[in-house]
Coordinates of C-alpha atoms in Angstrom, one line a residue:
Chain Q
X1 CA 279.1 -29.8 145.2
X2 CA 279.3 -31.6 141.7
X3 CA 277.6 -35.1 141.4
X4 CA 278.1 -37.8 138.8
X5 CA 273.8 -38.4 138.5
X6 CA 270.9 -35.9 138.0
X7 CA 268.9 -38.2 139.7
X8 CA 271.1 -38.4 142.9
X9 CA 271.4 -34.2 142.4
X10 CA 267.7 -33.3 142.5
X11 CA 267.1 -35.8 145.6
X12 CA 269.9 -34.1 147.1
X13 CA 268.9 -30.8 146.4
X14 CA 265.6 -31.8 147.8
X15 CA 265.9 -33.0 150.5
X16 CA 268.4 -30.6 152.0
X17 CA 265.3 -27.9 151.7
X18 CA 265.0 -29.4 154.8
X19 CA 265.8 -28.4 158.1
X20 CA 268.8 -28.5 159.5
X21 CA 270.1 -31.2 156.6
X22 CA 272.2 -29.7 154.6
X23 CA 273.9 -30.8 151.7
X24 CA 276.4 -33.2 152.6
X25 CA 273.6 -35.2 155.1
X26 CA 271.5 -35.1 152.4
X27 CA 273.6 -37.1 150.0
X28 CA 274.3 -39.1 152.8
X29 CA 270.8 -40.0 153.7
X30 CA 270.4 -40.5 150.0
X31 CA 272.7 -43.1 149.3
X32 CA 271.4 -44.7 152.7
X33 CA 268.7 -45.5 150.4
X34 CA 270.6 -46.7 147.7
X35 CA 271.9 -49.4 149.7
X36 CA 268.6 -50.1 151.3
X37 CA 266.1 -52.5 148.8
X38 CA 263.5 -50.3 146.8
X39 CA 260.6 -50.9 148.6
X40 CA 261.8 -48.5 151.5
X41 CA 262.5 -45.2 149.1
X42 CA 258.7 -46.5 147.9
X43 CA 257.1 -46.9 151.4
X44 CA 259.1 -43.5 152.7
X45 CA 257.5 -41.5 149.8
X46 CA 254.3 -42.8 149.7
X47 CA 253.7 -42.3 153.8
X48 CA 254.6 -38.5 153.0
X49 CA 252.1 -37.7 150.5
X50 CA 249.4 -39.6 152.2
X51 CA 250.7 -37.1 155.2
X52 CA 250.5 -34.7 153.0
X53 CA 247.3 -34.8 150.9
X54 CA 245.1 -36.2 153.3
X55 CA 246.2 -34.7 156.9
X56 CA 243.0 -33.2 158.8
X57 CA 243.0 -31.3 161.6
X58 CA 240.4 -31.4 164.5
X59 CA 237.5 -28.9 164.0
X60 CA 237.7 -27.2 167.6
X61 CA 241.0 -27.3 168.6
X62 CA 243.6 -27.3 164.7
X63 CA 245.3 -30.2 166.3
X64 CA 246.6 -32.8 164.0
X65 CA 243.9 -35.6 163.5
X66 CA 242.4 -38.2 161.7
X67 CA 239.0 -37.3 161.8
X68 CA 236.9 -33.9 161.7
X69 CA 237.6 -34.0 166.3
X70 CA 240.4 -35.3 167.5
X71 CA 240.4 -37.4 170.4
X72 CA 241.3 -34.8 173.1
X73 CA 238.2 -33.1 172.3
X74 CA 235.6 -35.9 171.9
X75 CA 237.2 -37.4 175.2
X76 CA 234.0 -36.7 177.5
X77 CA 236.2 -37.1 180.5
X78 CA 238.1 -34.3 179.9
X79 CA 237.7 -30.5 181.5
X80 CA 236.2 -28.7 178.4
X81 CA 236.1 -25.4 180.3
X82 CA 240.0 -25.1 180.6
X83 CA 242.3 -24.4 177.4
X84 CA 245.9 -25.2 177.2
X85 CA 246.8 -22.5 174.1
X86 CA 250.2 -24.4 172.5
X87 CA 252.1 -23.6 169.0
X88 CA 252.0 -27.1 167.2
X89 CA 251.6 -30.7 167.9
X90 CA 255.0 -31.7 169.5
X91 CA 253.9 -29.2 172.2
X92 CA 250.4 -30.9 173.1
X93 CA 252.1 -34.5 172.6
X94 CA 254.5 -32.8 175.2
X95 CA 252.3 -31.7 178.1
X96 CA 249.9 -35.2 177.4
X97 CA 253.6 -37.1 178.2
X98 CA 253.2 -35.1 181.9
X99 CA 250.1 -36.4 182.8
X100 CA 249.4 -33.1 184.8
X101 CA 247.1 -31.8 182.1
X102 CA 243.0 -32.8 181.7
X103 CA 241.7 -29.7 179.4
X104 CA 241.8 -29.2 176.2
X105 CA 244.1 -27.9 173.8
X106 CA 243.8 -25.0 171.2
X107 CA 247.1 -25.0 168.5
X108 CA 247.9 -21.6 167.4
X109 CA 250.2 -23.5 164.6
X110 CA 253.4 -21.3 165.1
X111 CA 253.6 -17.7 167.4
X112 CA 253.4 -14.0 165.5
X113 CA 257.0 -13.5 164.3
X114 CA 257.4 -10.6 161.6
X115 CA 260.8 -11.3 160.8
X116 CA 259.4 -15.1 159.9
X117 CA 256.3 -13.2 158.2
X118 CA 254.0 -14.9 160.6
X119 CA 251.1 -12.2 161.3
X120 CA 247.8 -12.9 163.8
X121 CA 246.0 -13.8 160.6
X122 CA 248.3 -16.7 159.9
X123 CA 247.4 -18.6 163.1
X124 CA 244.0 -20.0 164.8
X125 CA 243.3 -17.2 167.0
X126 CA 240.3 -15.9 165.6
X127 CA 238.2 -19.4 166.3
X128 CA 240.1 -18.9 170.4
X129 CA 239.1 -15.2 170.7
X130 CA 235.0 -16.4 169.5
X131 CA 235.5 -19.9 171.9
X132 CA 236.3 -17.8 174.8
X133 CA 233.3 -15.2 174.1
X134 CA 231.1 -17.9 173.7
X135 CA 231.7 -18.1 177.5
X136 CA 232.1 -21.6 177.9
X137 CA 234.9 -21.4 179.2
X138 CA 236.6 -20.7 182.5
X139 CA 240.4 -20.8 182.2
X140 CA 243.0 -20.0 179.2
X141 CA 246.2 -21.4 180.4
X142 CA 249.1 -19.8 178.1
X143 CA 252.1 -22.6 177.3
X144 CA 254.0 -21.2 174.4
X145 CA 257.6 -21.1 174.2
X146 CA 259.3 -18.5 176.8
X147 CA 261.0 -16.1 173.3
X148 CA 260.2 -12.9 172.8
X149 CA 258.0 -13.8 170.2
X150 CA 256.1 -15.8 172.3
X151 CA 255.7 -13.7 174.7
X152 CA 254.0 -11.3 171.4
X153 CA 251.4 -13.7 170.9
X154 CA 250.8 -14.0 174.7
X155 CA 250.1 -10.5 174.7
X156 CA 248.3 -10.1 171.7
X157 CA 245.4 -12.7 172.5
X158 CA 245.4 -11.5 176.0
X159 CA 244.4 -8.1 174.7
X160 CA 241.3 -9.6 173.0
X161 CA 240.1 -11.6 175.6
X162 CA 241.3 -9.7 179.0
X163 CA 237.6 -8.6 179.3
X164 CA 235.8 -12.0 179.5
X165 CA 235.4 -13.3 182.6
X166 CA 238.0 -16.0 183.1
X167 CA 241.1 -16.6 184.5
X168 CA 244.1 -16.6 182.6
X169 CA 247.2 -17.6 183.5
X170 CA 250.9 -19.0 182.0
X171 CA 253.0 -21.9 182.4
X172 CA 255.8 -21.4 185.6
X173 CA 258.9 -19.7 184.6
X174 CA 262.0 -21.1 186.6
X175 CA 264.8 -23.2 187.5
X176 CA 264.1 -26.2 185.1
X177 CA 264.2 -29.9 187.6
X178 CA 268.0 -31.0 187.5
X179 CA 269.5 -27.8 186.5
X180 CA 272.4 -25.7 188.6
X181 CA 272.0 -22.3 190.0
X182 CA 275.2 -21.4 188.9
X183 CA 274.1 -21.9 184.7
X184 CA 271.0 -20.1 185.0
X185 CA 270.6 -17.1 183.5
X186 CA 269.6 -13.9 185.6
X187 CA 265.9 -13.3 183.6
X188 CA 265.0 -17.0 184.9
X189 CA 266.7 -16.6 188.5
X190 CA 265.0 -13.1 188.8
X191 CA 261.9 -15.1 188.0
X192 CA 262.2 -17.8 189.9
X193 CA 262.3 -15.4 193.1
X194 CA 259.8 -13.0 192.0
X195 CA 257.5 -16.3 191.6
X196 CA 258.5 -18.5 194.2
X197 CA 256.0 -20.8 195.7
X198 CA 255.1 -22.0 198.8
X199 CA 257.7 -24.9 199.7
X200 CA 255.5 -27.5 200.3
X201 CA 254.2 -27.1 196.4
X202 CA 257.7 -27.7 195.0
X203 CA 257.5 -31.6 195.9
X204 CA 254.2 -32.0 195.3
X205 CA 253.4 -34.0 191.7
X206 CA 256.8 -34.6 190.9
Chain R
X1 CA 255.9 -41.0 171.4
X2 CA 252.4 -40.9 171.0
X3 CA 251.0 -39.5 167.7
X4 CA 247.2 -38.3 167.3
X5 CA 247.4 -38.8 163.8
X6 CA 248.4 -42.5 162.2
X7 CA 249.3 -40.6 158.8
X8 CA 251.8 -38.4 161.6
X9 CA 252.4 -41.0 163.0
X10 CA 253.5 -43.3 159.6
X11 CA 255.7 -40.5 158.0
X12 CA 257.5 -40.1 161.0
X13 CA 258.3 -43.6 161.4
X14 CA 259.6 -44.4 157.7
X15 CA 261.3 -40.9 158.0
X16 CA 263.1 -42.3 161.3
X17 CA 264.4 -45.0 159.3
X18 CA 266.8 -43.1 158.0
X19 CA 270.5 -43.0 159.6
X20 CA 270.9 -40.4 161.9
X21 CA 267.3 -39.2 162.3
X22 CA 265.8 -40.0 165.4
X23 CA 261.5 -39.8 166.1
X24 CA 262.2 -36.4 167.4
X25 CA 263.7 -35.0 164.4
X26 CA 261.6 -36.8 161.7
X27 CA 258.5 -35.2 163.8
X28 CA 259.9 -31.6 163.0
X29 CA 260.7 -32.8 159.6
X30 CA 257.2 -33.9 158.6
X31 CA 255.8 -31.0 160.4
X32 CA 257.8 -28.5 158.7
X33 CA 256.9 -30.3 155.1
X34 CA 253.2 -29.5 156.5
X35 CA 253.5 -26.2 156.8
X36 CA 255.3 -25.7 153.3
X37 CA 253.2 -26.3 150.2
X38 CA 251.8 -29.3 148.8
X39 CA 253.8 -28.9 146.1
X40 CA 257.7 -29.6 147.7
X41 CA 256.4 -32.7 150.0
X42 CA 255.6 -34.3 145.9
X43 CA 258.6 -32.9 144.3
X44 CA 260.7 -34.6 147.4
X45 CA 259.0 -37.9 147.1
X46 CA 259.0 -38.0 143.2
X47 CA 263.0 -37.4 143.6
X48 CA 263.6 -40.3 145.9
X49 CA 261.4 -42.5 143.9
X50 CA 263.0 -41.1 140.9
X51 CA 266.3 -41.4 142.1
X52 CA 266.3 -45.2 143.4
X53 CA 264.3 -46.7 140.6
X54 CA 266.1 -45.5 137.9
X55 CA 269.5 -45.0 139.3
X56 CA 272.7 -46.5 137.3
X57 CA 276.1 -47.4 137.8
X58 CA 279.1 -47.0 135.6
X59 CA 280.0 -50.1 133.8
X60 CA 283.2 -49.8 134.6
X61 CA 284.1 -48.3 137.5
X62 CA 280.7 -48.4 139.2
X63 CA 280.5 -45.2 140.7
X64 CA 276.6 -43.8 139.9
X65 CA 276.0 -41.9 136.7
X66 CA 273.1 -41.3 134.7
X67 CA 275.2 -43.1 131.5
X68 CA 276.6 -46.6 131.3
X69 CA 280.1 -44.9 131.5
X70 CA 280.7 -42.3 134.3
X71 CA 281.7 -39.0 133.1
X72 CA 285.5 -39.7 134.8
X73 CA 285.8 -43.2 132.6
X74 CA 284.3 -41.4 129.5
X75 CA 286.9 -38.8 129.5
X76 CA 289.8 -40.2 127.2
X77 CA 292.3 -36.8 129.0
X78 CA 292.3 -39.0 132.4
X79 CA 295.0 -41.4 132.2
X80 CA 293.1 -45.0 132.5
X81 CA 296.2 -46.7 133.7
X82 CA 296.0 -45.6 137.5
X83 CA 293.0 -46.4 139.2
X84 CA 292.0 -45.2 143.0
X85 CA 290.4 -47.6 145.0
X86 CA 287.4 -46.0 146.6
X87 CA 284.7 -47.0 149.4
X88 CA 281.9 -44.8 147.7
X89 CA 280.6 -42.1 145.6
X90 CA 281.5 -39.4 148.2
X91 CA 285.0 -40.6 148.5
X92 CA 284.9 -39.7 144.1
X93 CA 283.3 -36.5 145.0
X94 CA 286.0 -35.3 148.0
X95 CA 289.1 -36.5 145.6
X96 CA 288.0 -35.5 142.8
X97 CA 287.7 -31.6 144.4
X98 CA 291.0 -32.2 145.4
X99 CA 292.6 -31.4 142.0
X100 CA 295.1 -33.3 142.5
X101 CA 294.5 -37.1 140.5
X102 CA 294.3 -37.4 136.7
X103 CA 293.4 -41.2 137.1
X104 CA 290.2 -43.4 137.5
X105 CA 288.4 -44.5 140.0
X106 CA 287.1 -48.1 141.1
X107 CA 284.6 -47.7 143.4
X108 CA 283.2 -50.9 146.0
X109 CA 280.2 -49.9 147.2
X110 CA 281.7 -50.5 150.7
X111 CA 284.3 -52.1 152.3
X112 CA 284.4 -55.4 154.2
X113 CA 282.9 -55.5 158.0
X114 CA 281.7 -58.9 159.2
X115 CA 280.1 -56.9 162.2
X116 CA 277.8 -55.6 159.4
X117 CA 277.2 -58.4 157.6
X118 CA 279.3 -57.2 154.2
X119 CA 281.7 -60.0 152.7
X120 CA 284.2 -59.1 149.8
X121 CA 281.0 -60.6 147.4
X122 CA 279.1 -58.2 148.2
X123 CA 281.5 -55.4 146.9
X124 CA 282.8 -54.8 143.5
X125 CA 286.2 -56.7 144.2
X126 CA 286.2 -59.2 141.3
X127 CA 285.6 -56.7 138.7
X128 CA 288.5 -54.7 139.4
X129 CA 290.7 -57.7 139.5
X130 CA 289.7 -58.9 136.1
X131 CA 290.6 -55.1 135.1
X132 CA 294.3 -55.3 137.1
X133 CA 294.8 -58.9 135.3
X134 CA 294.0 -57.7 131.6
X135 CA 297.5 -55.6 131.4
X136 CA 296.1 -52.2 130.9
X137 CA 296.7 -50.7 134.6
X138 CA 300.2 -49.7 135.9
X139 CA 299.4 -48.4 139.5
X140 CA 296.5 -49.1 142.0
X141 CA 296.4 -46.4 144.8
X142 CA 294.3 -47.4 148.1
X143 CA 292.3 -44.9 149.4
X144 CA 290.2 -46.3 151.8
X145 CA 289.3 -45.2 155.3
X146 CA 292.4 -46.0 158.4
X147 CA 290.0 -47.7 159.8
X148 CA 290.5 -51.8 160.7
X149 CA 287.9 -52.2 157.6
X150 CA 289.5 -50.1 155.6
X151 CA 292.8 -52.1 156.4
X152 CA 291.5 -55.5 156.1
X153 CA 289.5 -54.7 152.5
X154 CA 292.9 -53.0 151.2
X155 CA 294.7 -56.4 152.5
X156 CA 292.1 -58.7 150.7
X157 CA 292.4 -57.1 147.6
X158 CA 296.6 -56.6 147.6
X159 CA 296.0 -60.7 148.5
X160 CA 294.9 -61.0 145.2
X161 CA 296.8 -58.6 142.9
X162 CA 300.7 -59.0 144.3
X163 CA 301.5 -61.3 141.7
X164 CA 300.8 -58.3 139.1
X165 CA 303.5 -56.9 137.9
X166 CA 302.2 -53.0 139.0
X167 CA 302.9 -50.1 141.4
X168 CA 300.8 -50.6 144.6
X169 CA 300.8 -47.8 146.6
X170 CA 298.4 -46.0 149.6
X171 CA 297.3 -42.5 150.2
X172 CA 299.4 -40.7 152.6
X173 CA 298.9 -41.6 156.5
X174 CA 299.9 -38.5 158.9
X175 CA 299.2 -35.4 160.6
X176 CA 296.4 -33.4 159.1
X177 CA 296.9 -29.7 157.7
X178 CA 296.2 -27.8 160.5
X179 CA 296.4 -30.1 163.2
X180 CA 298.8 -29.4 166.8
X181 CA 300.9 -32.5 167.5
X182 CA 299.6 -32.3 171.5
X183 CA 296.4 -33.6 169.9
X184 CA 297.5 -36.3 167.5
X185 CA 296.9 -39.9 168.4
X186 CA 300.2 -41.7 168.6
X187 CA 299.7 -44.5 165.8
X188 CA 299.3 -41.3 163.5
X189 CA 302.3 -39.6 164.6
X190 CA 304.6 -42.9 165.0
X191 CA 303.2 -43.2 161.4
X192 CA 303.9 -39.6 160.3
X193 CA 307.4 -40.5 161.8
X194 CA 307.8 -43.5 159.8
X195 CA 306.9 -42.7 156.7
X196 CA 308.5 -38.9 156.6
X197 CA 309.3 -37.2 153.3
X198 CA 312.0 -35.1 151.9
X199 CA 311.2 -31.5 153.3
X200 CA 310.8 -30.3 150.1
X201 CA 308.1 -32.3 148.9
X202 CA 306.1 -31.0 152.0
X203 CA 305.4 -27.5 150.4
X204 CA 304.9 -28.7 147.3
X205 CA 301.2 -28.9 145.8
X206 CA 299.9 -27.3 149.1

């Protein structure tokens, strides 16, 4: 791609280091901008590093947050004994949308993938593995995505804290609500039988 | 969407701004700009900022280049007597690849759509018929989207440049390279039909 401007270039070039934007929605994004008054490009830059510089994230559980806890965990109300272990923040603002959920959270911040070059040291299982020994806690409830590599990290902080005393358990595997038999795969119909429940659960808390 | 984080929550919202990018995608954009360095989220902004403040437009054609005269108007091998009517700077970018003009371009910065608010003053229309008026230009092609604002800007502007004494002509309306006729629309191909050309101009320049 040639372009008449430097300046129209490098934000191109930019902002298609993003995901899933490649060039040409780049340089359509950025003449979006053109056309839009100054203040916006100003107001859109300046929101993202603020986001940058000055994010925080919660002391005890590596959520995103504005100050040193974040409101899950200085909510009083909520179960403290039972942790929901997620990747990243779209996954906690996830379950809180259900309204089934009243522990607390702990974000790994991404599963171990090699190929990525994401090792156990690169994520927050260290501070789980010491929460859990500290024995204040009763359940570890495992809601990472259902990949092979999140099935790895499943495994890998159920290795460290399989001898503590508390119950662990993972998110149901099976037909999702709305979905047709016939488009399933066989790993999740397998599952679904191999797991079914009791049929008075299935319309419960719908 | 719920954020726990107002500087999340901020980012995401001018980032959603832009066309095409819903809450959902600006939330994995801003989180993946977290998880890179400090450095690219600057290097992003500083572009955009860059880009809008100090953009500039040729003086004579008005596509966007970093001098008062685009590199295309500035180049005295381009014959300055034919000039393409364009929407915008993309429009440049796709004909130019094409290899196949030797012309200039005018570009309008849009084209005319009551729906969204854009009259013929708000595009570069008068500038280009002062240029048809002054003598120098022998041809105008139109090459402006088939679409009814497409049509009506091309219209408005042949309204007030007939009386020239110059070649007015259109790009090419038809079937695309590669297309089955089963799957054309029928304006097309009543159009293809209607304006057919000697065979052996169809292989030529392929």
């Amino acid at each position: 791609m040639e372009f008449s401007s430097k300046l129209i270039e490098k934000a191109v070039n930019e902002m298609s280091q993003l995901p899933g934007i490649g060039k040409r929605t780049a340089l359509r994004l950025v003449l979006h901008l053109l056309k839009q008054p100054k203040e916006q490009t100003g107001f859109l830059s300046q929101a993202l590093v603020a986001m940058r510089q000055d994010i925080k994230y919660c002391a005890s559980c590596h959520n995103i947050s504005d100050s040193v806890m974040c409101e899950i965990c200085a909510n009083k109300n909520r179960n403290h004994q039972i942790i929901c272990i997620v990747e990243d923040i779209r996954d906690v603002m996830a379950i809180e949308n259900t309204g089934q959920f009243r522990g607390i959270y702990h974000v790994l911040g991404g599963k171990i993938s090699p190929i990525d070059g994401v090792g156990p040291s690169q994520l927050n299982i260290t501070s789980l593995v010491e929460k859990v020994k500290s024995g204040t806690v009763t359940e570890i409830i495992f809601a990472l995505s259902s990949t092979m590599e999140g099935d790895t990290t499943n495994f890998y902080i159920y290795k460290q804290i399989t001898e503590s005393n508390i119950i662990i358990s993972t998110i149901a595997r099976g037909i999702s609500v709305g979905d047709e038999l016939e488009y399933a795969d066989e790993v999740t119909l397998g599952r679904s039988i191999l797991h079914r429940i009791p049929f008075e659960k299935g319309f419960k808390n719908n």
